[in-house]
mmCIF file with all atom_site columns, C-alpha atoms in Angstrom:
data_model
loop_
_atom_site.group_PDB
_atom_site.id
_atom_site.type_symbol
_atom_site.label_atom_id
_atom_site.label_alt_id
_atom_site.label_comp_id
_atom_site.label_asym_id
_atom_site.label_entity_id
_atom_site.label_seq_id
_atom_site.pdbx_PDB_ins_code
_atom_site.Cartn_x
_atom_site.Cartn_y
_atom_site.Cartn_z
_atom_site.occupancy
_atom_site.B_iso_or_equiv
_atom_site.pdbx_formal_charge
_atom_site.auth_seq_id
_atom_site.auth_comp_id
_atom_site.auth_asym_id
_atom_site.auth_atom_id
_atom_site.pdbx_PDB_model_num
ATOM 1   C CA . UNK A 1 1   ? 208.994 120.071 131.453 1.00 0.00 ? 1   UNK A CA 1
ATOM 2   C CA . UNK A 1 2   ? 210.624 123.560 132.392 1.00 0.00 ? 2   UNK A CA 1
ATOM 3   C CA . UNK A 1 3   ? 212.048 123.470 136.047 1.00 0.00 ? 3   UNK A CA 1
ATOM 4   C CA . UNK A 1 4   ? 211.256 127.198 135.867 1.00 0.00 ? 4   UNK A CA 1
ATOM 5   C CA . UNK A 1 5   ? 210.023 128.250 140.122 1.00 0.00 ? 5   UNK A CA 1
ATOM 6   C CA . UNK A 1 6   ? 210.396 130.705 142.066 1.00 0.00 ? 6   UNK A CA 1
ATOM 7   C CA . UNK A 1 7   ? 212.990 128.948 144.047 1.00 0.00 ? 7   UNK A CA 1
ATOM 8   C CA . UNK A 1 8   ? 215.098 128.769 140.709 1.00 0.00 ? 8   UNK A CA 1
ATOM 9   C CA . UNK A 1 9   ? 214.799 132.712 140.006 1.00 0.00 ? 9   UNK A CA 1
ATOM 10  C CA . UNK A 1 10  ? 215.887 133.644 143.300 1.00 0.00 ? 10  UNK A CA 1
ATOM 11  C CA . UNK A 1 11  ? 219.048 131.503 142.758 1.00 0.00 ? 11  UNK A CA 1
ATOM 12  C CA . UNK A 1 12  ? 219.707 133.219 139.845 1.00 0.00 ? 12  UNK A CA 1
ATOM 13  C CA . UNK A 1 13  ? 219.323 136.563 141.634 1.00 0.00 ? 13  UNK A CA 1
ATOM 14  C CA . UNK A 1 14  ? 221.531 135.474 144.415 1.00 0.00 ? 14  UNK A CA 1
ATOM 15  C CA . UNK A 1 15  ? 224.526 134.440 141.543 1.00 0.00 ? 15  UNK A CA 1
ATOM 16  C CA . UNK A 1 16  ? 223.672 137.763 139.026 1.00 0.00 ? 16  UNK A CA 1
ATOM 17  C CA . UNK A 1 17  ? 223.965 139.832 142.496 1.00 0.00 ? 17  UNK A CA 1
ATOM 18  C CA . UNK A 1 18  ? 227.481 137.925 143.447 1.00 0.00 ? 18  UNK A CA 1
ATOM 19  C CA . UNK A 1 19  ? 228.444 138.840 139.780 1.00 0.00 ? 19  UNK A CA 1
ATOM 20  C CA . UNK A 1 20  ? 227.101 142.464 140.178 1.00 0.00 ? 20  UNK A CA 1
ATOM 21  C CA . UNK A 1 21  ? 225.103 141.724 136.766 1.00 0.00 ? 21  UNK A CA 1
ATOM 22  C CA . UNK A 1 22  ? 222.867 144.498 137.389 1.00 0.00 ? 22  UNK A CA 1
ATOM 23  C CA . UNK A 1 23  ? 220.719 143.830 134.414 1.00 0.00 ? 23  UNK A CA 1
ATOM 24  C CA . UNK A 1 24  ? 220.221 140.716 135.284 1.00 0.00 ? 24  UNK A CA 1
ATOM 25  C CA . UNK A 1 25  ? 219.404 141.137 138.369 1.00 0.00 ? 25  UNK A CA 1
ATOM 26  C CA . UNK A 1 26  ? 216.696 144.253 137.415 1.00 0.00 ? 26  UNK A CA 1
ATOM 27  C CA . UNK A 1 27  ? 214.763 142.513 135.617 1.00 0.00 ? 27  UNK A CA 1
ATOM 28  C CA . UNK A 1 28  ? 214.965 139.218 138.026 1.00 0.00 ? 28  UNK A CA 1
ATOM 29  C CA . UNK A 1 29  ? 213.833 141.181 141.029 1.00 0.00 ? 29  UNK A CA 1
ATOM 30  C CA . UNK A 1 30  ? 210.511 142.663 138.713 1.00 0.00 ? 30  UNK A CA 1
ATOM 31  C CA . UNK A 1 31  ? 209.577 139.032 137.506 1.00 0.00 ? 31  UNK A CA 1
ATOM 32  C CA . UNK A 1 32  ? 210.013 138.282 141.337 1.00 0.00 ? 32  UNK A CA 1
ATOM 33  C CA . UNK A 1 33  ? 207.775 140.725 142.445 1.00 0.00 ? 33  UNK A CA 1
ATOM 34  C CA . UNK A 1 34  ? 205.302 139.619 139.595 1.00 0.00 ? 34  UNK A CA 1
ATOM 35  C CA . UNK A 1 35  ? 205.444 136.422 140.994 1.00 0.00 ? 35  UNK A CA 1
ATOM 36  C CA . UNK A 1 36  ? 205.031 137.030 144.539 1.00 0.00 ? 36  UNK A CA 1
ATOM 37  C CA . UNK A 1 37  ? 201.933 139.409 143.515 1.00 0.00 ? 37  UNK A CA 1
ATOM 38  C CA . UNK A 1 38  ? 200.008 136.501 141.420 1.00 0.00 ? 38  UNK A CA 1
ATOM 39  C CA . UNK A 1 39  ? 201.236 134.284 144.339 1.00 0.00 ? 39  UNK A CA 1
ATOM 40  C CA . UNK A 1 40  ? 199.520 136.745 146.573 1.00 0.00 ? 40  UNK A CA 1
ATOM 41  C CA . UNK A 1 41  ? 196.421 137.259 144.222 1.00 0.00 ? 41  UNK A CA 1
ATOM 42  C CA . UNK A 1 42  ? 195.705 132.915 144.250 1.00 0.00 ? 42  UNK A CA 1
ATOM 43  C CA . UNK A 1 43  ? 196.143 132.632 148.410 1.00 0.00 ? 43  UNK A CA 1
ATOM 44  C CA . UNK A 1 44  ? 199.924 131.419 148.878 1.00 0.00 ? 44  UNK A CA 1
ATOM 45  C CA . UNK A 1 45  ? 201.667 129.039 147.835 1.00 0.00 ? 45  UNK A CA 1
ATOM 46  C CA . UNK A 1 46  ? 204.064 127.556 145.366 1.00 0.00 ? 46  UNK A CA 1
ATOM 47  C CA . UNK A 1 47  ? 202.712 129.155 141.491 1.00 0.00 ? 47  UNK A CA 1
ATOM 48  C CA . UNK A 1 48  ? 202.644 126.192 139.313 1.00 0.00 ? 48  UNK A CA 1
ATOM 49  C CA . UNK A 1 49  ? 205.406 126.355 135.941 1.00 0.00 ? 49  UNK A CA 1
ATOM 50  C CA . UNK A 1 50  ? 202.590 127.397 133.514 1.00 0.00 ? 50  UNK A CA 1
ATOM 51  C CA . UNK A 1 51  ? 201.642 130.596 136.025 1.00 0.00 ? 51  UNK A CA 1
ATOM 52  C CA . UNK A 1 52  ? 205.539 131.461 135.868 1.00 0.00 ? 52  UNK A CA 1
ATOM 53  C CA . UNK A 1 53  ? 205.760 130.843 132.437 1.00 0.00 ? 53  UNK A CA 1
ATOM 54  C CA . UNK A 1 54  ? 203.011 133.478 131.634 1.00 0.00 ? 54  UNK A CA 1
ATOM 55  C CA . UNK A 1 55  ? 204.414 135.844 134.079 1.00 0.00 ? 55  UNK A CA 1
ATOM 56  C CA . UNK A 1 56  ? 207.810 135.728 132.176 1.00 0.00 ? 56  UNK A CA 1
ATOM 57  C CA . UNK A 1 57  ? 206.184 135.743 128.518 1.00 0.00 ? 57  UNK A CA 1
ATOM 58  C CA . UNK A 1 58  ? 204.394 138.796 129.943 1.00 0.00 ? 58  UNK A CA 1
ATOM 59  C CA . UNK A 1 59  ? 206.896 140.853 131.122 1.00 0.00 ? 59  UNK A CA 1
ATOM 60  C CA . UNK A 1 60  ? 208.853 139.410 127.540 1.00 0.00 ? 60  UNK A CA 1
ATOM 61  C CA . UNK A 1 61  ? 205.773 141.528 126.007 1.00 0.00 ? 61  UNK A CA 1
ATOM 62  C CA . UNK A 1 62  ? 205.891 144.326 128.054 1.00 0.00 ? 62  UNK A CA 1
ATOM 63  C CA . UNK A 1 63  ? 209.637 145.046 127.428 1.00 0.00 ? 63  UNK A CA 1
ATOM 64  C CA . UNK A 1 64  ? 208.931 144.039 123.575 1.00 0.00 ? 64  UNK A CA 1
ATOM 65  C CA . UNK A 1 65  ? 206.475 147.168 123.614 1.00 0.00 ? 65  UNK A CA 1
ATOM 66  C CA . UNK A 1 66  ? 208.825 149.662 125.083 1.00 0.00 ? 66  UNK A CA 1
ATOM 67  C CA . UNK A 1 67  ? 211.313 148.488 122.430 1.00 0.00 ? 67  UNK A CA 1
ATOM 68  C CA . UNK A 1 68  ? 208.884 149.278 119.587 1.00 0.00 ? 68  UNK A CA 1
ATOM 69  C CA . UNK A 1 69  ? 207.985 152.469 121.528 1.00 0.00 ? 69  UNK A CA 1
ATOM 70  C CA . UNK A 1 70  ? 211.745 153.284 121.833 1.00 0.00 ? 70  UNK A CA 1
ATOM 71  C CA . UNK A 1 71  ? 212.459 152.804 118.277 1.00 0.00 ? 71  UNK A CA 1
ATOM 72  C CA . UNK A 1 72  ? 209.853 155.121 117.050 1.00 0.00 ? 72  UNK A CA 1
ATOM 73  C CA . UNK A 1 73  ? 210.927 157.684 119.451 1.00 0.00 ? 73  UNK A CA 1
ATOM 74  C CA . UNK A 1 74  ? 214.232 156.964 118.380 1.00 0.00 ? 74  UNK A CA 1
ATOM 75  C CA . UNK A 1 75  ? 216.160 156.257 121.086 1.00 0.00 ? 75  UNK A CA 1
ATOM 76  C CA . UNK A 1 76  ? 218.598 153.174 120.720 1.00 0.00 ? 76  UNK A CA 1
ATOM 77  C CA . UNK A 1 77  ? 219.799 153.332 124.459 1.00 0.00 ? 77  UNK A CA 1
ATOM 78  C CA . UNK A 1 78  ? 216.339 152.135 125.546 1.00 0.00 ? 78  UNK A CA 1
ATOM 79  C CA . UNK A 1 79  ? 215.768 150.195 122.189 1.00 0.00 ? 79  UNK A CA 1
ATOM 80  C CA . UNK A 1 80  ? 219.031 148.157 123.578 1.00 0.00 ? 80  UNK A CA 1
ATOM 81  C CA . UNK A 1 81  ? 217.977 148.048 126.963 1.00 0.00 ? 81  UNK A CA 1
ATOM 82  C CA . UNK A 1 82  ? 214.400 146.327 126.470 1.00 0.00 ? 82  UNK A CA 1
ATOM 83  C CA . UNK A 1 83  ? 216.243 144.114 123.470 1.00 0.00 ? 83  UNK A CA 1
ATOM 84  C CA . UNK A 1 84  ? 218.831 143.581 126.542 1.00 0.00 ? 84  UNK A CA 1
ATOM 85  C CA . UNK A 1 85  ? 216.257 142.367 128.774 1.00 0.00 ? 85  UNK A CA 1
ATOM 86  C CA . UNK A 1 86  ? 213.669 140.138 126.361 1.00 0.00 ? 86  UNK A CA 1
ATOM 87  C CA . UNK A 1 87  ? 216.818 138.118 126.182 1.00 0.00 ? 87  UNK A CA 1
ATOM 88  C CA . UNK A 1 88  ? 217.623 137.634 129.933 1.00 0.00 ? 88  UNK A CA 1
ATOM 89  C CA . UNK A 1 89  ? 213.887 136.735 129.777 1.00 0.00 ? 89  UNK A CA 1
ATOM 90  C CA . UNK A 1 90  ? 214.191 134.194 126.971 1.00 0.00 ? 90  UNK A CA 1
ATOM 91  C CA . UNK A 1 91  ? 216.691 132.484 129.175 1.00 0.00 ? 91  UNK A CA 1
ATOM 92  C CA . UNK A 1 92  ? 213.381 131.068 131.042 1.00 0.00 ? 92  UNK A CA 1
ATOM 93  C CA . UNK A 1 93  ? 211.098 130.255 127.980 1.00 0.00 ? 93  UNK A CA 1
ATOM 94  C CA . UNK A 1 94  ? 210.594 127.069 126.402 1.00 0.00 ? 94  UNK A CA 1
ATOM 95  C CA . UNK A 1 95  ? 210.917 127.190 122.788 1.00 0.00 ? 95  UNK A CA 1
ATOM 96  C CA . UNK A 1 96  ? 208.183 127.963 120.685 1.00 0.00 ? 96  UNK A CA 1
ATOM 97  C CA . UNK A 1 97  ? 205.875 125.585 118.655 1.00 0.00 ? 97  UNK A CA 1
ATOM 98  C CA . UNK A 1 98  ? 206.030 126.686 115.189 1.00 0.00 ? 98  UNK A CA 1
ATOM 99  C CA . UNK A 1 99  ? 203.164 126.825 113.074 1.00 0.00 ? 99  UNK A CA 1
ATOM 100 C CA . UNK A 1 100 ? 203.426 123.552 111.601 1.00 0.00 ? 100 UNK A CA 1
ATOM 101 C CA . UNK A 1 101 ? 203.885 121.727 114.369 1.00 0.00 ? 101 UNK A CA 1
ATOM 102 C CA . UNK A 1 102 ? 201.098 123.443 116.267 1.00 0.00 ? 102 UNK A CA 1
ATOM 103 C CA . UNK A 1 103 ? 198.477 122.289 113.089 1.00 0.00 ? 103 UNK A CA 1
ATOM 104 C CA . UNK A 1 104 ? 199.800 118.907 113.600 1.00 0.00 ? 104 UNK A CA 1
ATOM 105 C CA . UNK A 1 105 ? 198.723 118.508 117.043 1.00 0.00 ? 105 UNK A CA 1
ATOM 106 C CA . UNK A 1 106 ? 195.940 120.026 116.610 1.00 0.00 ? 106 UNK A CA 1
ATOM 107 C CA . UNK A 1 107 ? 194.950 118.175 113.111 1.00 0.00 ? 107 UNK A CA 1
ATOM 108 C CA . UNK A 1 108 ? 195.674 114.935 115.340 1.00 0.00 ? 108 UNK A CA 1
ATOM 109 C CA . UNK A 1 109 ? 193.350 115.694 118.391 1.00 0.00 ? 109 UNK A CA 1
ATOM 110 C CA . UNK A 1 110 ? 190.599 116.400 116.080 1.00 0.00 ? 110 UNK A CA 1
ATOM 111 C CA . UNK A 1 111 ? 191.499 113.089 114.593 1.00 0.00 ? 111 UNK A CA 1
ATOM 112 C CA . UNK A 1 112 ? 190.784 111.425 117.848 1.00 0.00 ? 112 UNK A CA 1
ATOM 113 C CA . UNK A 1 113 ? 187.275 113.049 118.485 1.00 0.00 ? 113 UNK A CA 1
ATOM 114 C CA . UNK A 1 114 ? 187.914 116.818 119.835 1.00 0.00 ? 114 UNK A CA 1
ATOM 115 C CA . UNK A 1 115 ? 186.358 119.016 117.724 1.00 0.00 ? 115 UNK A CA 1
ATOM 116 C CA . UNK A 1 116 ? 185.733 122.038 119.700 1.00 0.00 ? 116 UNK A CA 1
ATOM 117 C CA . UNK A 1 117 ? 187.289 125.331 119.923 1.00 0.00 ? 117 UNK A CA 1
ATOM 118 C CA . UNK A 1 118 ? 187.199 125.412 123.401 1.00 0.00 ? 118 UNK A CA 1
ATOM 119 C CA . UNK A 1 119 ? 188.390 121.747 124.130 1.00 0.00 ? 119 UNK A CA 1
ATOM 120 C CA . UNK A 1 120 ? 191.176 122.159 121.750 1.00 0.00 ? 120 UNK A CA 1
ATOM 121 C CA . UNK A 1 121 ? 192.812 125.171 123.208 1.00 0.00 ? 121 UNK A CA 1
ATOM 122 C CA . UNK A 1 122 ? 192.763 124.473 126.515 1.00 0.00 ? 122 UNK A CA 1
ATOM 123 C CA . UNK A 1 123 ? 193.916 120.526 125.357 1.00 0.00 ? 123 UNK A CA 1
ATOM 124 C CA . UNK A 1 124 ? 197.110 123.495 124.193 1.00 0.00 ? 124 UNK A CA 1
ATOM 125 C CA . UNK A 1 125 ? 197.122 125.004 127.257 1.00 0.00 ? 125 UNK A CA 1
ATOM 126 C CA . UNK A 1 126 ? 197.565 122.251 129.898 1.00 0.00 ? 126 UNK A CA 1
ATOM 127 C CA . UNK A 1 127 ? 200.443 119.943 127.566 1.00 0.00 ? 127 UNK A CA 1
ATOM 128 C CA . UNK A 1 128 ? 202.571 123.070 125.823 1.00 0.00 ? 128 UNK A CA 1
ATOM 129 C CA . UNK A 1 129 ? 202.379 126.289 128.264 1.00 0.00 ? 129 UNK A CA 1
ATOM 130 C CA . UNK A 1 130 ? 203.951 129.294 127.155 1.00 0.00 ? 130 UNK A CA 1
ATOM 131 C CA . UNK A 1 131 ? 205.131 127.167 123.756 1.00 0.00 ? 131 UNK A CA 1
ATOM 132 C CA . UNK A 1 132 ? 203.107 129.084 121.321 1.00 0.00 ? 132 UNK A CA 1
ATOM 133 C CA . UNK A 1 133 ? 201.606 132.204 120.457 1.00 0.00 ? 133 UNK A CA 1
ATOM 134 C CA . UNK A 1 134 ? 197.956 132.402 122.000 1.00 0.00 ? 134 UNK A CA 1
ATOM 135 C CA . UNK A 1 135 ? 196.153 134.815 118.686 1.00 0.00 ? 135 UNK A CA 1
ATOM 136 C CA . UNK A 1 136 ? 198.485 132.677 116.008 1.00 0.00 ? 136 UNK A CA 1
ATOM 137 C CA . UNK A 1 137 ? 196.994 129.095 117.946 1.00 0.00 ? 137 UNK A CA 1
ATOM 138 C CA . UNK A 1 138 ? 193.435 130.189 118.041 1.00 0.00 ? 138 UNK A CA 1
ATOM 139 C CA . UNK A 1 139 ? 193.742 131.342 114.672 1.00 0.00 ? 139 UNK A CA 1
ATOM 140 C CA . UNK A 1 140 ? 194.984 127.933 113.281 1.00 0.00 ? 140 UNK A CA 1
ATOM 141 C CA . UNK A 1 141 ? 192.172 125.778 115.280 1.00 0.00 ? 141 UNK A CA 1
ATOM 142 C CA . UNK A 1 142 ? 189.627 128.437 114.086 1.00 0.00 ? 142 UNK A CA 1
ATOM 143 C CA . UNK A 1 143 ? 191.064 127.765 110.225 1.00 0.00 ? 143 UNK A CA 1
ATOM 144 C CA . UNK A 1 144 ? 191.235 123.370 110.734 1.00 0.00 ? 144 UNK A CA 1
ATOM 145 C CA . UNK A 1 145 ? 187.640 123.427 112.428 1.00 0.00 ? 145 UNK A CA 1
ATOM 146 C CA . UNK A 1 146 ? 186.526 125.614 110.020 1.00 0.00 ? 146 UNK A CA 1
ATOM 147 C CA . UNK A 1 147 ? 187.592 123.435 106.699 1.00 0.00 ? 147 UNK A CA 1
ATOM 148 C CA . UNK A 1 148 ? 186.062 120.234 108.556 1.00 0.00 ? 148 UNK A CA 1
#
């Protein structure tokens, strides 16, 4: 599993500050105060990986937008910047599930008896966070329950 925490992120603040990797460090302190606000919002406490990891893919997505935004305003400095800044971000994501390895699992659990839409995604959720794309997964289980 990811050792993604919060613990880990400040570290990495503390060394992109010592190495005045201001980029870095910008988009660090953000996911950190995303963090400490969901921390906040659930009552204290440590955030479990899978709450970091769709803080991270979030703020991936929100910096993906701008890009797209950027580009068709066309202005490369901020298309750079947010392409800049997805990758700092990737640094902390697992890697993806592709789509055939996603209809695999799922092919298999409905093999073994689950053969709900419901059960199946969140049976996605708890063993692969933040490995796959949430609309192309549901998508895929809708299509294998579908040709049953």
């Amino acid at each position: 599993m990811n050792d993604l925490s919060e613990t880990r992120l400040r570290q990495e603040l503390q060394t992109a500050m010592k190495d005045r990797d201001m980029p870095t460090v910008y988009v660090l302190r953000g996911l950190l105060a995303a963090v400490a606000n969901r921390r906040i919002d659930a009552g204290g406490g440590e955030l479990p990986v899978a709450e970091i990891l769709s803080l991270v893919q979030r703020e991936a997505k929100k910096r993906e937008e701008a890009e797209e935004f950027a580009r068709r305003a066309g202005r490369d400095d901020l298309v750079a910047q947010n392409a800049g800044e997805r990758a700092i971000l990737a640094k902390y994501l697992p890697r993806m599930l592709d789509a055939d390895t996603l209809t695999a699992l799922v092919e298999e659990w409905i093999a073994d008896g689950v053969d709900a839409m419901g059960p199946l995604m969140a049976r996605l959720k708890e063993r692969h966070p933040g490995q796959y794309d949430g609309k192309r997964a549901s998508e895929i289980v809708r299509n294998l329950l579908a040709s049953r």
